[in-house]
Coordinates of N, CA and C in Angstrom, one line a residue:
Chain A
M118 N -9.0 17.2 28.1 CA -9.2 16.0 27.1 C -10.7 15.4 27.5
L119 N -11.0 15.4 28.7 CA -12.4 14.9 28.9 C -13.5 15.4 28.0
D120 N -13.4 16.8 27.9 CA -14.5 17.4 27.2 C -14.3 17.0 25.8
F121 N -13.3 16.9 25.3 CA -13.0 16.3 24.0 C -13.6 15.1 23.5
F122 N -13.5 13.9 24.5 CA -14.2 12.8 24.5 C -15.6 12.8 24.4
V123 N -16.2 13.8 25.4 CA -17.7 13.7 25.7 C -18.2 14.5 24.2
W124 N -17.7 15.5 23.9 CA -18.3 16.1 22.5 C -17.9 15.0 21.3
T125 N -17.0 14.3 21.2 CA -17.0 13.3 20.0 C -17.8 12.2 20.2
S126 N -18.2 11.9 21.6 CA -19.3 10.8 21.7 C -20.6 11.5 21.3
V127 N -21.0 12.8 21.2 CA -22.1 13.4 21.1 C -22.2 13.4 19.7
A128 N -20.9 13.5 18.9 CA -21.0 13.8 17.4 C -21.4 12.4 16.8
I129 N -20.7 11.4 17.5 CA -20.9 10.2 16.8 C -22.4 9.6 17.1
L130 N -23.0 10.0 18.1 CA -24.5 9.8 18.4 C -25.3 10.5 17.5
F131 N -24.9 11.7 17.2 CA -25.7 12.4 16.0 C -25.7 11.6 14.7
L132 N -24.3 11.0 14.5 CA -24.4 10.2 13.1 C -25.2 8.9 13.4
V133 N -25.4 8.4 14.4 CA -25.9 7.2 14.7 C -27.5 7.7 14.1
L134 N -27.9 8.8 15.0 CA -29.3 9.3 14.4 C -29.5 9.3 12.9
L135 N -28.6 9.9 12.2 CA -28.7 10.0 10.8 C -29.0 8.7 10.2
C136 N -28.1 7.7 10.7 CA -28.2 6.3 10.2 C -29.5 5.6 10.2
M137 N -30.2 6.1 11.5 CA -31.5 5.4 11.9 C -32.6 5.8 10.8
Y138 N -32.4 6.8 10.3 CA -33.3 7.2 9.3 C -33.3 6.0 7.9
R139 N -32.2 5.5 7.8 CA -32.1 4.5 6.7 C -32.7 3.4 7.2
V140 N -32.5 3.1 8.7 CA -32.9 1.8 9.2 C -34.6 1.9 9.2
F141 N -35.0 2.9 9.5 CA -36.4 2.9 9.5 C -37.3 3.1 8.2
R142 N -36.6 3.9 7.2 CA -37.4 4.1 5.9 C -36.6 3.4 4.7
G143 N -35.6 2.7 5.1 CA -34.8 2.2 3.9 C -35.8 1.2 3.0
P144 N -35.9 1.3 1.6 CA -36.5 0.3 1.0 C -35.9 -0.9 1.0
G145 N -36.7 -2.0 1.6 CA -36.2 -3.4 1.5 C -35.4 -3.5 2.5
V146 N -35.1 -4.8 2.7 CA -34.2 -5.4 3.8 C -32.6 -5.1 3.7
V147 N -32.2 -5.2 2.6 CA -30.7 -4.9 2.3 C -30.3 -3.6 3.0
N148 N -31.0 -2.6 2.7 CA -30.5 -1.5 3.1 C -30.3 -1.2 4.6
R149 N -31.6 -2.1 5.4 CA -31.6 -1.8 6.7 C -30.6 -2.7 7.6
I150 N -30.0 -3.8 6.8 CA -29.0 -4.5 7.3 C -27.6 -3.7 7.3
V151 N -27.5 -3.1 5.9 CA -26.2 -2.1 5.8 C -26.1 -1.0 7.0
A152 N -27.4 -0.6 7.2 CA -27.4 0.7 8.3 C -27.1 0.2 9.6
I153 N -27.7 -1.0 9.9 CA -27.5 -1.6 11.2 C -26.1 -2.1 11.5
N154 N -25.4 -2.5 10.5 CA -23.9 -2.8 10.8 C -23.1 -1.5 11.0
I155 N -23.4 -0.3 10.2 CA -22.9 0.8 10.7 C -23.1 1.2 12.0
V156 N -24.3 1.1 12.6 CA -24.7 1.8 13.6 C -24.0 0.9 15.0
G157 N -23.9 -0.4 14.6 CA -23.1 -1.4 15.4 C -21.6 -1.1 15.6
T158 N -20.8 -0.9 14.4 CA -19.6 0.0 14.5 C -19.3 1.2 15.3
K159 N -20.3 2.1 15.2 CA -20.3 3.3 15.9 C -20.6 3.1 17.3
T160 N -21.3 2.2 17.7 CA -21.8 1.9 19.0 C -20.6 1.5 19.8
I161 N -19.7 0.5 18.8 CA -18.2 0.0 19.5 C -17.6 1.3 20.2
T162 N -17.2 2.2 19.2 CA -16.7 3.4 19.4 C -17.2 4.3 20.8
I163 N -18.4 4.3 20.6 CA -19.0 4.8 21.7 C -19.1 4.2 23.1
V164 N -19.0 2.8 23.1 CA -18.8 2.2 24.2 C -17.1 2.4 25.0
L165 N -16.3 2.3 24.0 CA -14.8 2.6 24.3 C -14.7 4.2 24.9
F166 N -15.5 5.1 24.2 CA -15.3 6.3 24.7 C -16.0 6.4 26.2
I167 N -16.9 5.7 26.5 CA -17.7 5.8 27.7 C -16.7 5.3 28.9
G168 N -15.8 4.2 28.3 CA -14.5 3.6 29.2 C -13.9 4.6 29.6
L169 N -13.3 5.5 28.5 CA -12.4 6.5 28.8 C -13.1 7.4 29.8
I170 N -14.3 8.0 29.7 CA -14.8 9.0 30.4 C -14.8 8.8 31.7
F171 N -15.4 7.5 32.1 CA -15.4 7.2 33.6 C -14.3 6.4 34.2
Q172 N -13.1 6.4 33.3 CA -11.9 6.0 33.9 C -11.7 4.5 34.1
K173 N -12.6 3.7 33.3 CA -12.8 2.1 33.6 C -12.5 1.5 32.1
I174 N -11.5 1.8 31.7 CA -11.2 1.4 30.2 C -11.2 -0.3 30.1
D175 N -10.5 -0.6 31.0 CA -10.2 -2.2 31.0 C -11.6 -2.9 31.1
F176 N -12.6 -2.3 31.8 CA -13.9 -3.1 32.0 C -14.7 -3.0 30.7
F177 N -14.6 -1.9 30.1 CA -15.6 -1.4 28.9 C -15.1 -2.1 27.7
T178 N -13.7 -2.3 27.5 CA -13.2 -3.0 26.4 C -13.7 -4.3 26.2
D179 N -13.7 -5.0 27.3 CA -14.6 -6.2 27.0 C -16.1 -6.3 26.4
I180 N -16.7 -5.2 27.0 CA -18.1 -5.1 26.6 C -18.1 -4.7 25.1
A181 N -17.0 -3.9 24.6 CA -16.9 -3.5 23.3 C -16.6 -4.8 22.4
L182 N -15.6 -5.5 23.1 CA -15.2 -6.9 22.1 C -16.3 -7.8 21.9
V183 N -17.3 -8.1 23.0 CA -18.5 -8.8 23.0 C -19.4 -8.2 22.0
Y184 N -19.6 -6.8 22.0 CA -20.4 -6.0 21.1 C -20.1 -6.2 19.7
A185 N -18.7 -6.2 19.3 CA -18.1 -6.5 17.9 C -18.6 -7.8 17.5
L186 N -18.4 -9.1 18.4 CA -18.7 -10.3 17.9 C -20.1 -10.5 17.5
I187 N -21.0 -9.7 18.7 CA -22.5 -10.0 18.4 C -23.0 -9.3 17.2
N188 N -22.5 -8.2 16.8 CA -22.6 -7.5 15.8 C -22.4 -8.3 14.2
F189 N -21.1 -8.8 14.5 CA -20.6 -9.5 13.2 C -21.4 -10.7 13.0
I190 N -21.6 -11.5 14.2 CA -22.5 -12.7 13.9 C -23.9 -12.5 13.4
G191 N -24.7 -11.5 14.0 CA -26.0 -11.0 13.7 C -25.9 -10.7 12.2
V192 N -25.2 -9.9 11.8 CA -25.2 -9.4 10.4 C -25.0 -10.6 9.6
L193 N -24.1 -11.6 9.9 CA -23.8 -12.5 8.9 C -25.1 -13.5 9.0
A194 N -25.7 -13.8 10.1 CA -26.7 -14.6 10.1 C -27.9 -14.0 9.3
F195 N -28.1 -12.9 9.5 CA -29.3 -12.0 8.7 C -29.1 -12.2 7.3
S196 N -27.9 -12.0 6.9 CA -27.5 -12.1 5.5 C -27.5 -13.3 4.8
K197 N -27.5 -14.4 5.6 CA -27.4 -15.8 5.1 C -28.9 -16.2 5.1
Y198 N -29.7 -15.7 6.3 CA -31.1 -16.0 6.1 C -32.0 -15.6 5.0
F199 N -31.8 -14.3 4.7 CA -32.3 -13.7 3.5 C -31.7 -14.2 2.1
E200 N -30.5 -14.8 2.4 CA -30.2 -15.1 0.7 C -30.6 -16.3 0.6
K201 N -31.1 -17.4 1.5 CA -31.9 -18.5 1.3 C -33.4 -18.2 1.1
K202 N -33.9 -17.4 2.0 CA -35.4 -17.1 1.9 C -35.7 -16.4 0.7
G203 N -35.0 -15.4 0.3 CA -35.4 -14.4 -0.9 C -35.7 -13.1 -0.1
V204 N -35.0 -12.0 -0.7 CA -34.9 -10.6 -0.2 C -36.5 -10.0 -0.6
V205 N -37.0 -9.3 0.3 CA -38.4 -9.0 0.0 C -38.2 -7.5 -0.9
Chain B
M209 N 6.4 15.1 25.9 CA 6.0 13.9 25.3 C 4.5 13.3 25.4
D210 N 4.0 13.6 26.5 CA 2.9 13.1 27.0 C 1.8 13.8 26.0
T211 N 1.9 15.2 26.1 CA 0.9 15.9 25.5 C 0.9 15.7 23.7
A212 N 2.2 15.4 23.4 CA 2.4 14.9 21.9 C 1.5 13.7 21.4
V213 N 1.9 12.7 22.3 CA 1.0 11.5 22.2 C -0.7 11.8 22.2
S214 N -1.1 12.8 23.1 CA -2.3 13.0 23.3 C -3.0 13.7 22.0
Y215 N -2.2 14.7 21.5 CA -2.5 15.5 20.4 C -2.7 14.4 19.2
A216 N -1.6 13.3 19.0 CA -1.6 12.5 17.8 C -3.0 11.6 18.1
A217 N -3.5 11.1 19.3 CA -4.6 10.4 19.4 C -5.8 11.4 19.1
G218 N -5.8 12.5 19.4 CA -7.0 13.3 19.2 C -7.2 13.7 17.6
L219 N -5.8 13.6 17.0 CA -5.9 13.9 15.3 C -6.4 12.7 14.8
L220 N -6.2 11.5 15.4 CA -6.6 10.2 14.8 C -8.2 10.1 15.0
I221 N -8.5 10.4 16.3 CA -9.9 10.4 16.5 C -10.9 11.2 15.7
V222 N -10.3 12.5 15.3 CA -11.0 13.4 14.5 C -11.0 13.0 13.3
L223 N -9.9 12.5 12.6 CA -10.0 11.9 11.2 C -10.9 10.8 11.3
G224 N -11.1 9.9 12.1 CA -12.1 9.1 12.2 C -13.5 9.2 12.0
V225 N -13.7 10.6 12.9 CA -15.2 11.1 13.0 C -15.6 11.7 11.8
I226 N -14.6 12.3 11.1 CA -14.7 12.7 9.8 C -15.2 11.7 8.7
L227 N -14.5 10.4 8.8 CA -14.9 9.4 7.8 C -16.1 8.9 8.3
F228 N -16.5 8.6 9.5 CA -17.9 8.3 9.9 C -19.1 9.0 9.4
A229 N -18.9 10.6 9.4 CA -19.7 11.4 8.8 C -19.9 11.4 7.3
L230 N -18.7 11.1 6.6 CA -18.8 10.9 5.2 C -19.5 9.6 5.0
G231 N -19.2 8.5 5.6 CA -20.0 7.4 5.5 C -21.6 7.5 5.7
A232 N -22.0 8.4 6.7 CA -23.3 8.6 7.2 C -24.0 9.2 6.0
I233 N -23.2 10.3 5.4 CA -23.9 11.1 4.3 C -23.9 10.3 2.9
G234 N -23.2 9.4 2.8 CA -23.4 8.4 1.9 C -24.4 7.3 2.0
I235 N -24.6 6.9 3.1 CA -25.8 6.0 3.2 C -27.0 7.0 3.0
L236 N -27.2 8.2 3.5 CA -28.2 9.0 3.4 C -28.5 9.4 1.9
R237 N -27.5 9.6 1.2 CA -27.6 10.3 -0.2 C -27.7 9.4 -1.4
F238 N -27.0 8.2 -1.4 CA -26.7 7.4 -2.6 C -28.0 6.6 -2.9
P239 N -28.4 6.3 -4.2 CA -29.5 6.0 -4.9 C -30.0 4.4 -4.6
D240 N -28.8 3.7 -4.5 CA -28.9 2.2 -4.7 C -28.3 1.6 -3.4
F241 N -28.6 0.3 -3.2 CA -28.2 -0.7 -2.1 C -26.6 -0.7 -2.6
L242 N -26.1 -1.2 -3.6 CA -24.8 -1.1 -4.0 C -23.9 0.0 -3.6
T243 N -24.4 1.0 -4.2 CA -23.6 2.3 -3.9 C -23.6 2.8 -2.4
R244 N -24.7 2.5 -1.5 CA -24.8 2.6 -0.1 C -23.7 1.8 0.3
M245 N -23.6 0.6 0.0 CA -22.4 -0.3 0.4 C -21.3 0.2 0.2
H246 N -21.1 0.6 -1.0 CA -19.7 1.2 -1.4 C -19.2 2.2 -0.4
A247 N -20.3 3.1 0.1 CA -19.8 4.2 1.1 C -19.7 3.7 2.2
A248 N -20.6 2.7 2.8 CA -20.7 2.3 4.0 C -19.4 1.3 4.6
G249 N -19.1 0.3 3.6 CA -18.3 -0.5 3.9 C -16.9 0.0 4.0
K250 N -16.4 0.9 3.2 CA -15.1 1.5 3.4 C -14.8 2.5 4.2
C251 N -15.8 3.6 4.5 CA -15.7 4.7 5.4 C -15.7 4.0 6.7
D252 N -16.6 3.0 6.8 CA -16.8 2.3 8.2 C -15.6 1.7 8.7
T253 N -15.1 0.9 7.8 CA -14.0 0.0 8.2 C -12.8 1.2 8.6
L254 N -12.4 1.9 7.8 CA -11.2 2.8 8.3 C -11.6 3.9 9.2
G255 N -12.7 4.2 9.3 CA -13.2 5.2 10.6 C -13.0 4.5 11.9
G256 N -13.7 3.4 11.9 CA -13.6 2.6 13.3 C -12.2 2.3 13.4
L257 N -11.5 1.9 12.6 CA -10.0 1.5 12.7 C -9.2 2.8 13.4
L258 N -9.2 3.9 12.8 CA -8.5 5.2 13.3 C -9.2 5.4 14.7
V259 N -10.4 5.5 14.8 CA -11.0 5.9 16.2 C -10.4 4.9 17.2
V260 N -10.5 3.5 16.9 CA -10.1 2.7 18.2 C -8.6 3.0 18.3
T261 N -7.8 3.1 17.2 CA -6.4 3.0 17.5 C -6.1 4.4 18.1
G262 N -6.8 5.5 17.8 CA -6.7 6.7 18.7 C -6.7 6.4 20.2
I263 N -7.9 5.7 20.4 CA -8.1 5.5 22.0 C -7.2 4.6 22.6
A264 N -6.6 3.6 21.8 CA -5.4 2.9 22.4 C -4.2 3.7 22.6
L265 N -4.1 4.6 21.4 CA -2.9 5.4 21.6 C -3.1 6.2 22.9
Y266 N -4.2 6.8 23.2 CA -4.5 7.8 24.4 C -4.3 6.9 25.7
N267 N -4.4 5.7 25.6 CA -4.4 4.8 26.9 C -3.1 4.5 27.3
G268 N -2.3 4.4 26.1 CA -0.7 4.3 26.6 C -0.4 2.6 26.6
L269 N 1.0 2.6 27.1 CA 1.3 0.9 27.3 C 0.8 0.5 28.5
A270 N -0.2 -0.5 28.2 CA -0.7 -1.4 29.1 C -1.2 -2.6 28.5
L271 N -1.7 -3.5 29.3 CA -2.3 -4.7 28.9 C -3.8 -4.3 28.1
G272 N -4.4 -3.3 28.7 CA -5.7 -3.0 28.1 C -5.6 -2.5 26.7
S273 N -4.6 -1.8 26.4 CA -4.3 -1.4 24.9 C -4.3 -2.3 23.9
L274 N -3.5 -3.6 24.5 CA -3.5 -4.6 23.5 C -5.0 -5.3 23.0
K275 N -5.9 -5.2 24.1 CA -7.2 -5.6 23.7 C -7.9 -4.6 22.7
I276 N -7.6 -3.3 23.1 CA -8.3 -2.6 22.2 C -7.6 -2.7 20.8
I277 N -6.4 -2.8 20.4 CA -5.7 -3.0 19.2 C -6.5 -4.4 18.7
F278 N -6.7 -5.4 19.7 CA -7.2 -6.4 19.1 C -8.8 -6.1 18.7
I279 N -9.6 -5.3 19.4 CA -10.8 -4.9 18.7 C -10.7 -4.2 17.2
A280 N -9.6 -3.5 17.0 CA -9.3 -2.5 15.8 C -9.0 -3.7 14.6
V281 N -8.3 -4.6 15.1 CA -8.0 -5.6 14.0 C -9.2 -6.4 13.7
F282 N -10.1 -6.7 14.9 CA -11.3 -7.4 14.4 C -12.2 -6.8 13.5
I283 N -12.4 -5.4 13.8 CA -13.1 -4.7 12.9 C -12.7 -4.5 11.6
F284 N -11.3 -4.6 11.4 CA -10.5 -4.6 10.0 C -10.9 -5.9 9.3
L285 N -11.1 -7.2 10.1 CA -11.2 -8.3 9.5 C -12.7 -8.4 9.1
T286 N -13.6 -8.0 10.1 CA -15.0 -8.4 9.8 C -15.9 -7.8 9.3
S287 N -15.5 -6.1 9.1 CA -16.5 -5.4 8.6 C -16.6 -5.5 6.9
P288 N -15.4 -6.0 6.2 CA -15.5 -6.1 4.8 C -16.2 -7.6 4.6
T289 N -16.1 -8.5 5.5 CA -16.6 -9.9 5.5 C -18.3 -9.4 5.4
A290 N -18.6 -9.0 6.4 CA -20.2 -8.6 6.5 C -20.8 -7.8 5.4
T291 N -19.9 -6.9 4.8 CA -20.1 -6.2 3.7 C -20.5 -7.0 2.5
H292 N -19.6 -8.0 2.3 CA -19.4 -9.1 1.3 C -20.6 -10.1 1.4
A293 N -21.0 -10.5 2.7 CA -22.1 -11.3 2.7 C -23.4 -10.6 2.4
I294 N -23.5 -9.4 2.8 CA -25.0 -8.7 2.5 C -24.9 -8.6 0.8
A295 N -23.7 -8.2 0.3 CA -23.9 -7.9 -1.1 C -24.2 -9.3 -1.8
R296 N -23.6 -10.4 -1.5 CA -23.7 -11.6 -2.0 C -25.4 -12.0 -1.9
A297 N -26.1 -11.7 -0.7 CA -27.5 -11.9 -0.6 C -28.2 -11.2 -1.5
A298 N -27.6 -9.9 -1.5 CA -28.6 -9.0 -2.4 C -28.5 -9.4 -3.9
L299 N -27.4 -9.8 -4.3 CA -27.0 -10.2 -5.7 C -27.8 -11.3 -6.0
K300 N -27.5 -12.4 -5.4 CA -28.4 -13.7 -5.6 C -29.8 -13.7 -5.7
N301 N -30.5 -12.6 -5.2 CA -32.0 -12.6 -5.2 C -32.2 -11.7 -6.4
K302 N -31.1 -11.2 -7.3 CA -31.6 -10.3 -8.4 C -32.2 -9.0 -8.0
L303 N -31.8 -8.2 -7.0 CA -32.6 -6.9 -6.9 C -32.3 -6.1 -7.9
P304 N -33.3 -5.2 -8.1 CA -33.0 -4.2 -9.2 C -31.9 -3.4 -9.0
I305 N -31.0 -2.7 -10.0 CA -29.9 -2.1 -9.7 C -30.0 -0.9 -10.5
W306 N -29.5 0.2 -9.6 CA -29.8 1.8 -10.4 C -28.7 1.8 -11.4
T307 N -29.4 2.4 -12.4 CA -28.5 2.7 -13.6 C -28.9 4.3 -13.9
R308 N -27.7 4.8 -14.7 CA -28.0 6.4 -14.9 C -29.3 6.9 -16.0
D309 N -29.9 5.8 -16.5 CA -30.9 6.1 -17.2 C -32.3 6.4 -16.6
E310 N -32.3 5.6 -15.4 CA -33.6 6.0 -14.6 C -33.8 7.1 -14.0
E311 N -32.6 8.0 -14.2 CA -32.5 9.3 -13.7 C -33.6 10.2 -14.4
Q312 N -33.6 10.1 -15.7 CA -34.5 11.0 -16.7 C -35.9 10.7 -16.4

């Protein structure tokens, strides 16, 4: 089961790399914020998989929870800021 | 019994990764920010929910699983909210929207 978790994490990491293309090349701010939101959700699952691989799931669950909070607040703050300022 | 729970957790995780892949393909291939949001929001919400639920199912009955389920509920609540906020920011500033006529 450990190999399954490792290879699933590698697959999700490859999908993160695919999404990073949209972060770097995406036209405008909105595409970048959408892609960053996706990358954040994938990072939460990768952190949980790391906790399963190293057998310290209680420790890494708190990190994933804090990462989910920071991801949500960051995306909301960016979208509110560009809503007021005007999207490039 | 234990192996059955492990197989169920693996099935949930594989389904979630397939949904993640569909969302990534949609992010790369769709022509517009609204269509990209359509692919990203739904696939990402359900995929994250399935993967995190599979991890909680593999972890078994413990206090840690309750926190992992809490992460799943949190993703299920916040991911559509973030997508809605981004879409409102884009629509209030009147970004150009892709139509079928631009393709020719």
